[in-house]
CSV table of C-alpha atoms and ligand atoms in Angstrom, one decimal:
chain,number,residue,atom,x,y,z
A,1473,MET,CA,98.4,16.3,-183.9
A,1474,SER,CA,96.0,19.3,-184.8
A,1475,SER,CA,97.4,22.6,-182.6
A,1476,ALA,CA,94.1,22.2,-180.7
A,1477,LEU,CA,94.4,19.2,-179.2
A,1478,LYS,CA,99.0,19.5,-178.7
A,1479,LYS,CA,97.5,22.5,-177.0
A,1480,ARG,CA,95.6,20.6,-174.9
A,1481,ASP,CA,98.1,18.0,-174.5
A,1482,GLU,CA,100.0,21.1,-173.0
A,1483,GLN,CA,97.5,22.0,-170.4
A,1484,ILE,CA,97.3,18.8,-169.3
A,1485,LYS,CA,101.0,18.8,-168.9
A,1486,ASP,CA,100.8,22.0,-167.1
A,1487,PHE,CA,98.7,20.6,-164.6
A,1488,ALA,CA,100.5,17.7,-163.4
A,1489,THR,CA,103.8,19.5,-162.9
A,1490,LYS,CA,101.7,22.1,-161.3
A,1491,LYS,CA,99.6,19.1,-159.2
A,1492,ILE,CA,103.1,17.5,-158.2
A,1493,MET,CA,104.9,20.5,-157.0
A,1494,GLU,CA,102.1,21.5,-155.0
A,1495,ALA,CA,102.1,18.0,-153.7
A,1496,GLU,CA,105.8,18.4,-153.2
A,1497,ARG,CA,105.4,21.5,-151.7
A,1498,LEU,CA,102.7,20.5,-148.9
A,1499,ALA,CA,105.4,17.1,-148.0
A,1500,LEU,CA,107.9,20.2,-147.2
A,1501,ILE,CA,105.5,22.2,-145.4
A,1502,GLY,CA,104.1,19.1,-143.6
A,1503,GLN,CA,107.9,18.0,-142.6
A,1504,LEU,CA,109.1,21.3,-141.5
A,1505,SER,CA,105.2,21.7,-139.1
A,1506,ALA,CA,106.0,18.5,-138.0
A,1507,ASN,CA,110.3,19.3,-137.0
A,1508,VAL,CA,108.6,22.7,-135.0
A,1509,ALA,CA,105.5,20.9,-133.4
A,1510,HIS,CA,107.9,18.1,-131.9
A,1511,GLU,CA,110.7,20.9,-130.4
A,1512,LEU,CA,108.3,22.6,-129.1
A,1513,ASN,CA,106.2,20.4,-127.7
A,1514,ASN,CA,108.6,19.5,-124.6
A,1515,PRO,CA,109.6,23.0,-123.6
A,1516,LEU,CA,105.6,23.8,-123.5
A,1517,GLN,CA,104.9,20.5,-121.6
A,1518,GLY,CA,106.8,22.2,-119.1
A,1519,VAL,CA,104.9,24.9,-119.1
A,1520,VAL,CA,101.2,23.3,-118.8
A,1521,THR,CA,103.0,20.8,-115.4
A,1522,PHE,CA,104.5,24.0,-113.5
A,1523,SER,CA,101.6,26.6,-114.3
A,1524,HIS,CA,99.0,23.3,-113.2
A,1525,LEU,CA,101.2,22.9,-110.0
A,1526,LEU,CA,100.9,26.0,-109.0
A,1527,LEU,CA,97.3,26.1,-109.0
A,1528,GLU,CA,97.4,23.0,-107.2
A,1529,GLU,CA,99.8,22.9,-105.0
A,1530,HIS,CA,100.9,26.4,-104.0
A,1531,PRO,CA,97.4,28.0,-104.3
A,1532,CYS,CA,97.8,32.2,-103.3
A,1533,ASP,CA,95.1,34.4,-102.0
A,1534,ASP,CA,95.9,37.0,-104.3
A,1535,PRO,CA,93.7,37.4,-106.9
A,1536,PHE,CA,95.7,38.5,-109.7
A,1537,TYR,CA,98.5,35.9,-109.0
A,1538,THR,CA,95.5,33.2,-109.8
A,1539,ASP,CA,94.2,35.3,-112.5
A,1540,ALA,CA,97.2,34.8,-113.8
A,1541,VAL,CA,97.8,31.5,-113.4
A,1542,GLU,CA,94.8,31.0,-115.2
A,1543,LYS,CA,95.6,32.4,-118.0
A,1544,ILE,CA,98.8,30.7,-118.5
A,1545,VAL,CA,97.6,27.0,-118.4
A,1546,GLY,CA,94.5,29.0,-120.7
A,1547,GLN,CA,97.1,29.8,-123.4
A,1548,ALA,CA,99.1,26.7,-123.1
A,1549,ASN,CA,96.7,24.9,-123.8
A,1550,ARG,CA,95.7,26.8,-126.7
A,1551,CYS,CA,99.6,26.0,-128.2
A,1552,ARG,CA,99.5,22.5,-127.2
A,1553,ASP,CA,96.1,22.2,-129.9
A,1554,ILE,CA,98.0,24.0,-132.2
A,1555,ILE,CA,100.9,21.9,-131.9
A,1556,ARG,CA,98.5,18.5,-132.0
A,1557,GLY,CA,96.8,20.6,-135.7
A,1558,LEU,CA,100.3,20.6,-137.2
A,1559,LEU,CA,101.1,17.2,-135.8
A,1560,ASP,CA,97.7,16.3,-137.7
A,1561,PHE,CA,98.3,18.0,-141.3
A,1562,SER,CA,102.0,16.5,-141.2
A,1563,ARG,CA,100.7,13.1,-141.1
A,1564,GLN,CA,102.3,12.1,-137.6
A,1565,ARG,CA,99.0,10.7,-135.3
A,1566,LYS,CA,98.1,7.8,-136.5
A,1567,PRO,CA,95.0,7.5,-137.6
A,1568,ASP,CA,92.4,4.8,-135.0
A,1569,LYS,CA,90.6,3.2,-137.8
A,1570,THR,CA,87.7,0.8,-137.4
A,1571,ILE,CA,85.0,0.0,-139.9
A,1572,CYS,CA,82.2,2.6,-140.3
A,1573,ASN,CA,79.7,4.2,-142.2
A,1574,LEU,CA,80.2,7.9,-143.6
A,1575,ASN,CA,76.7,9.1,-144.0
A,1576,THR,CA,76.6,8.2,-139.7
A,1577,VAL,CA,79.7,10.0,-139.8
A,1578,LEU,CA,78.2,12.9,-141.8
A,1579,GLU,CA,75.1,13.4,-139.8
A,1580,ASN,CA,76.5,13.1,-136.6
A,1581,CYS,CA,78.4,16.3,-137.3
A,1582,VAL,CA,75.1,17.9,-139.2
A,1583,SER,CA,73.5,16.8,-136.1
A,1584,LEU,CA,76.0,19.0,-133.6
A,1585,LEU,CA,76.2,22.3,-135.9
A,1586,GLU,CA,73.1,22.7,-136.9
A,1587,LYS,CA,71.8,24.3,-133.6
A,1588,GLN,CA,74.3,26.9,-133.0
A,1589,VAL,CA,73.7,30.1,-134.2
A,1590,LEU,CA,75.9,30.2,-137.2
A,1591,PHE,CA,73.5,27.7,-138.6
A,1592,HIS,CA,69.8,28.6,-138.4
A,1593,ASN,CA,69.5,31.0,-141.5
A,1594,ILE,CA,71.4,28.5,-143.3
A,1595,ASP,CA,69.3,26.2,-146.0
A,1596,ILE,CA,71.3,22.5,-144.9
A,1597,VAL,CA,70.8,19.7,-148.4
A,1598,LYS,CA,71.3,16.2,-148.0
A,1599,ASN,CA,71.9,13.8,-150.8
A,1600,LEU,CA,73.2,11.1,-149.3
A,1601,GLN,CA,73.6,7.7,-150.8
A,1602,ILE,CA,71.1,5.7,-149.7
A,1603,ASP,CA,73.3,2.4,-149.6
A,1604,LEU,CA,76.5,3.9,-149.4
A,1605,PRO,CA,79.9,1.0,-148.6
A,1606,MET,CA,81.0,0.5,-145.6
A,1607,THR,CA,84.7,1.6,-145.2
A,1608,VAL,CA,87.6,1.4,-142.7
A,1609,ALA,CA,88.5,5.2,-141.5
A,1610,ASP,CA,88.7,7.2,-138.2
A,1611,PRO,CA,85.4,8.4,-137.8
A,1612,SER,CA,87.0,10.5,-135.0
A,1613,GLN,CA,89.4,12.2,-137.8
A,1614,ILE,CA,86.8,12.3,-140.6
A,1615,GLU,CA,84.5,13.8,-138.2
A,1616,ARG,CA,87.0,16.8,-138.0
A,1617,VAL,CA,87.7,17.6,-141.4
A,1618,PHE,CA,83.4,17.2,-141.8
A,1619,ILE,CA,83.7,19.5,-139.1
A,1620,ASN,CA,86.2,21.3,-140.7
A,1621,LEU,CA,84.9,22.1,-144.1
A,1622,ILE,CA,81.4,22.5,-142.4
A,1623,VAL,CA,82.6,25.5,-140.6
A,1624,ASN,CA,84.1,27.1,-143.3
A,1625,ALA,CA,81.1,27.0,-145.1
A,1626,ALA,CA,79.1,28.2,-142.8
A,1627,GLU,CA,81.4,30.9,-142.4
A,1628,ALA,CA,82.1,31.7,-146.1
A,1629,MET,CA,77.8,32.5,-146.0
A,1630,ASP,CA,78.1,34.4,-143.1
A,1631,GLY,CA,75.2,32.6,-141.5
A,1632,ASN,CA,73.5,33.0,-144.5
A,1633,GLY,CA,72.5,30.3,-147.3
A,1634,ARG,CA,72.5,26.8,-148.9
A,1635,LEU,CA,75.1,24.3,-147.8
A,1636,THR,CA,75.1,21.0,-149.8
A,1637,LEU,CA,76.0,18.0,-148.5
A,1638,THR,CA,76.2,15.0,-150.8
A,1639,THR,CA,77.6,11.0,-150.5
A,1640,PHE,CA,78.3,9.1,-152.9
A,1641,PHE,CA,79.7,5.4,-154.3
A,1642,ASN,CA,82.4,5.7,-157.4
A,1643,ALA,CA,81.9,2.2,-158.9
A,1644,LYS,CA,84.8,2.5,-160.6
A,1645,ASP,CA,87.5,4.3,-158.3
A,1646,LYS,CA,86.1,2.0,-155.6
A,1647,THR,CA,85.6,5.4,-153.7
A,1648,ILE,CA,83.6,7.3,-151.5
A,1649,GLU,CA,83.2,10.5,-152.6
A,1650,ILE,CA,81.8,13.5,-150.0
A,1651,ASP,CA,81.2,16.9,-151.7
A,1652,ILE,CA,80.3,20.0,-149.0
A,1653,LYS,CA,79.2,22.7,-151.1
A,1654,ASP,CA,78.8,26.2,-150.4
A,1655,THR,CA,77.2,29.5,-151.9
A,1656,GLY,CA,79.8,32.0,-150.4
A,1657,SER,CA,82.1,33.9,-151.1
A,1658,GLY,CA,84.3,32.3,-153.4
A,1659,ILE,CA,88.1,31.9,-152.8
A,1660,ARG,CA,90.4,34.7,-154.9
A,1661,GLU,CA,92.0,32.8,-157.4
A,1662,GLU,CA,95.3,33.9,-156.4
A,1663,ASP,CA,94.4,32.6,-152.6
A,1664,MET,CA,94.0,29.1,-154.4
A,1665,ASP,CA,97.3,27.9,-153.9
A,1666,LYS,CA,97.9,28.9,-150.4
A,1667,ILE,CA,94.5,27.9,-148.8
A,1668,PHE,CA,96.1,24.0,-147.3
A,1669,ASP,CA,99.2,25.6,-145.9
A,1670,PRO,CA,99.1,25.7,-142.1
A,1671,PHE,CA,98.5,29.1,-141.0
A,1672,PHE,CA,97.0,30.5,-143.9
A,1673,THR,CA,93.5,33.0,-143.3
A,1674,THR,CA,91.8,35.3,-144.7
A,1675,LYS,CA,89.7,35.5,-141.1
A,1676,GLU,CA,90.2,38.6,-139.0
A,1677,VAL,CA,93.0,38.3,-136.3
A,1678,GLY,CA,91.0,36.3,-133.8
A,1679,HIS,CA,88.9,34.8,-135.8
A,1680,GLY,CA,90.3,31.5,-137.3
A,1681,THR,CA,93.9,30.3,-136.7
A,1682,GLY,CA,94.7,28.9,-140.3
A,1683,LEU,CA,94.7,25.1,-139.7
A,1684,GLY,CA,91.1,23.8,-140.4
A,1685,LEU,CA,92.1,23.3,-143.7
A,1686,ALA,CA,96.1,22.1,-143.8
A,1687,ILE,CA,94.5,19.2,-140.3
A,1688,SER,CA,92.1,18.5,-142.6
A,1689,TYR,CA,94.0,18.1,-145.7
A,1690,GLY,CA,96.8,16.0,-143.6
A,1691,ILE,CA,94.1,13.7,-142.3
A,1692,VAL,CA,92.1,12.6,-146.1
A,1693,LYS,CA,96.2,11.9,-147.6
A,1694,GLY,CA,96.8,9.3,-144.2
A,1695,HIS,CA,93.7,7.6,-145.2
A,1696,ARG,CA,94.8,7.9,-148.8
A,1697,GLY,CA,92.2,9.8,-150.0
A,1698,ASN,CA,92.5,13.1,-151.2
A,1699,LEU,CA,91.0,16.1,-151.1
A,1700,LEU,CA,89.8,18.6,-153.8
A,1701,VAL,CA,88.5,22.0,-154.2
A,1702,LYS,CA,86.5,24.5,-156.9
A,1703,SER,CA,85.3,27.3,-156.3
A,1704,VAL,CA,83.6,30.5,-158.2
A,1705,GLU,CA,84.6,34.0,-156.4
A,1706,LYS,CA,80.7,35.4,-155.2
A,1707,GLN,CA,78.8,31.8,-156.2
A,1708,GLY,CA,80.4,29.7,-153.9
A,1709,THR,CA,82.6,26.8,-153.3
A,1710,THR,CA,82.8,22.8,-153.6
A,1711,PHE,CA,85.1,20.4,-151.2
A,1712,THR,CA,85.3,16.7,-152.5
A,1713,ILE,CA,86.8,14.2,-149.8
A,1714,VAL,CA,87.7,11.5,-151.4
A,1715,LEU,CA,88.2,7.7,-149.3
A,1716,PRO,CA,88.9,4.6,-150.8
A,1717,VAL,CA,86.4,1.8,-149.5
A,1718,VAL,CA,88.8,-0.3,-147.6
A,1719,SER,CA,87.1,-3.6,-146.1
A,1720,SER,CA,88.4,-4.7,-143.0
A,1721,GLU,CA,90.6,-7.4,-143.6
A,1722,GLU,CA,92.3,-4.5,-146.2
A,1723,GLY,CA,92.0,-1.6,-142.9
A,1724,ASN,CA,93.3,-4.9,-140.5
A,1725,GLY,CA,97.3,-3.3,-141.4
A,1726,ASN,CA,99.0,-0.8,-140.2
A,1727,GLY,CA,96.5,2.7,-141.5
A,1728,HIS,CA,99.4,5.0,-141.3
A,1729,ASN,CA,100.2,5.8,-144.4
A,1730,PRO,CA,104.1,5.9,-145.4
B,1114,ATP,N1,84.1,27.0,-148.0
B,1114,ATP,C1,84.6,28.3,-148.6
B,1114,ATP,N2,84.7,29.7,-148.4
B,1114,ATP,C2,85.0,30.6,-148.8
B,1114,ATP,N3,86.6,30.8,-148.5
B,1114,ATP,C3,87.0,29.6,-148.0
B,1114,ATP,C4,86.1,28.1,-147.9
B,1114,ATP,N4,87.1,27.2,-146.9
B,1114,ATP,C5,87.8,27.5,-146.8
B,1114,ATP,N5,88.2,29.1,-146.8
B,1114,ATP,C6,89.9,30.3,-147.2
B,1114,ATP,O1,90.6,29.4,-146.8
B,1114,ATP,C7,91.0,30.1,-145.7
B,1114,ATP,C8,91.8,28.7,-144.9
B,1114,ATP,O2,91.0,28.3,-144.5
B,1114,ATP,P1,91.1,27.3,-142.4
B,1114,ATP,O3,90.2,27.0,-142.4
B,1114,ATP,O4,92.2,26.2,-142.9
B,1114,ATP,O5,91.5,28.6,-141.5
B,1114,ATP,P2,90.7,29.4,-141.3
B,1114,ATP,O6,89.5,29.2,-141.6
B,1114,ATP,O7,91.1,30.8,-141.5
B,1114,ATP,O8,91.2,28.9,-139.4
B,1114,ATP,P3,91.0,27.7,-138.5
B,1114,ATP,O9,89.9,27.1,-139.3
B,1114,ATP,O10,91.7,27.3,-138.2
B,1114,ATP,O11,90.1,28.4,-137.1
B,1114,ATP,C9,89.9,30.6,-144.9
B,1114,ATP,O12,90.6,31.8,-143.7
B,1114,ATP,C10,89.5,31.4,-146.0
B,1114,ATP,O13,89.6,32.6,-146.9
B,1115,MG,MG1,89.0,26.5,-140.9
């Protein structure tokens, strides 16, 4: 074997080993997150129940009291959302699958988001394959993935740039690929290994919890798919969601990942 071929072979091996280690690491973090989420759920239920009881059954004229209990309810709801996010990441929430058209799911997300101020100066280009096959998936979970990735793209462009959305049927692999491409800040080389970790964020305190990609990763894996990323600093990022095309007969079984 020529030395160039040998080197290429080594590189492929290194890449495959790195990918396996990455998958194992994320599976471990997923398990840990699921355990923490389950443990926190019970005490949190107590906080939610009793704070609601205080508001509804023991109203008080003191505005400080009402304001304080409302704040407790608000923060407890935030904790509940974080717990749900961790459970989604660790694939503990079963997808509710039905036959759907992913172009329609994507279009719905765009029409929901484009009205927001953040998107007013973003040029949205859609390259959607017209005859995209239908597939069995959980549309609300997939919508969540699209929204997370599109909002990230808009934030990375600071509300200015081009967002290109592409859908494509890969007939060879029988998969649907959805590209979400931005012309934003890109991701630093040293951050690439961490972006799918729960709570990893480069955003200012209060602007990001770092759960969007972790949740999206868990949902896509729960559909037996893959979430890939390519990024060039200061030029932009492309996230690719790869989902298998599942027929309604195949999708009738338990859709949960083993
Ligand atoms: N399109 C993108 N371009 C550049 N960086 C990105 C992009 N998408 C994600 N990132 C990086 O990955 C980090 C993690 O993203 P993730 O969506 O998980 O969390 P977040 O956006 O920071 O917070 P949250 O989504 O919970 O509000 C981001 O803080 C950012 O550094
Ligand atoms: Mg995000």
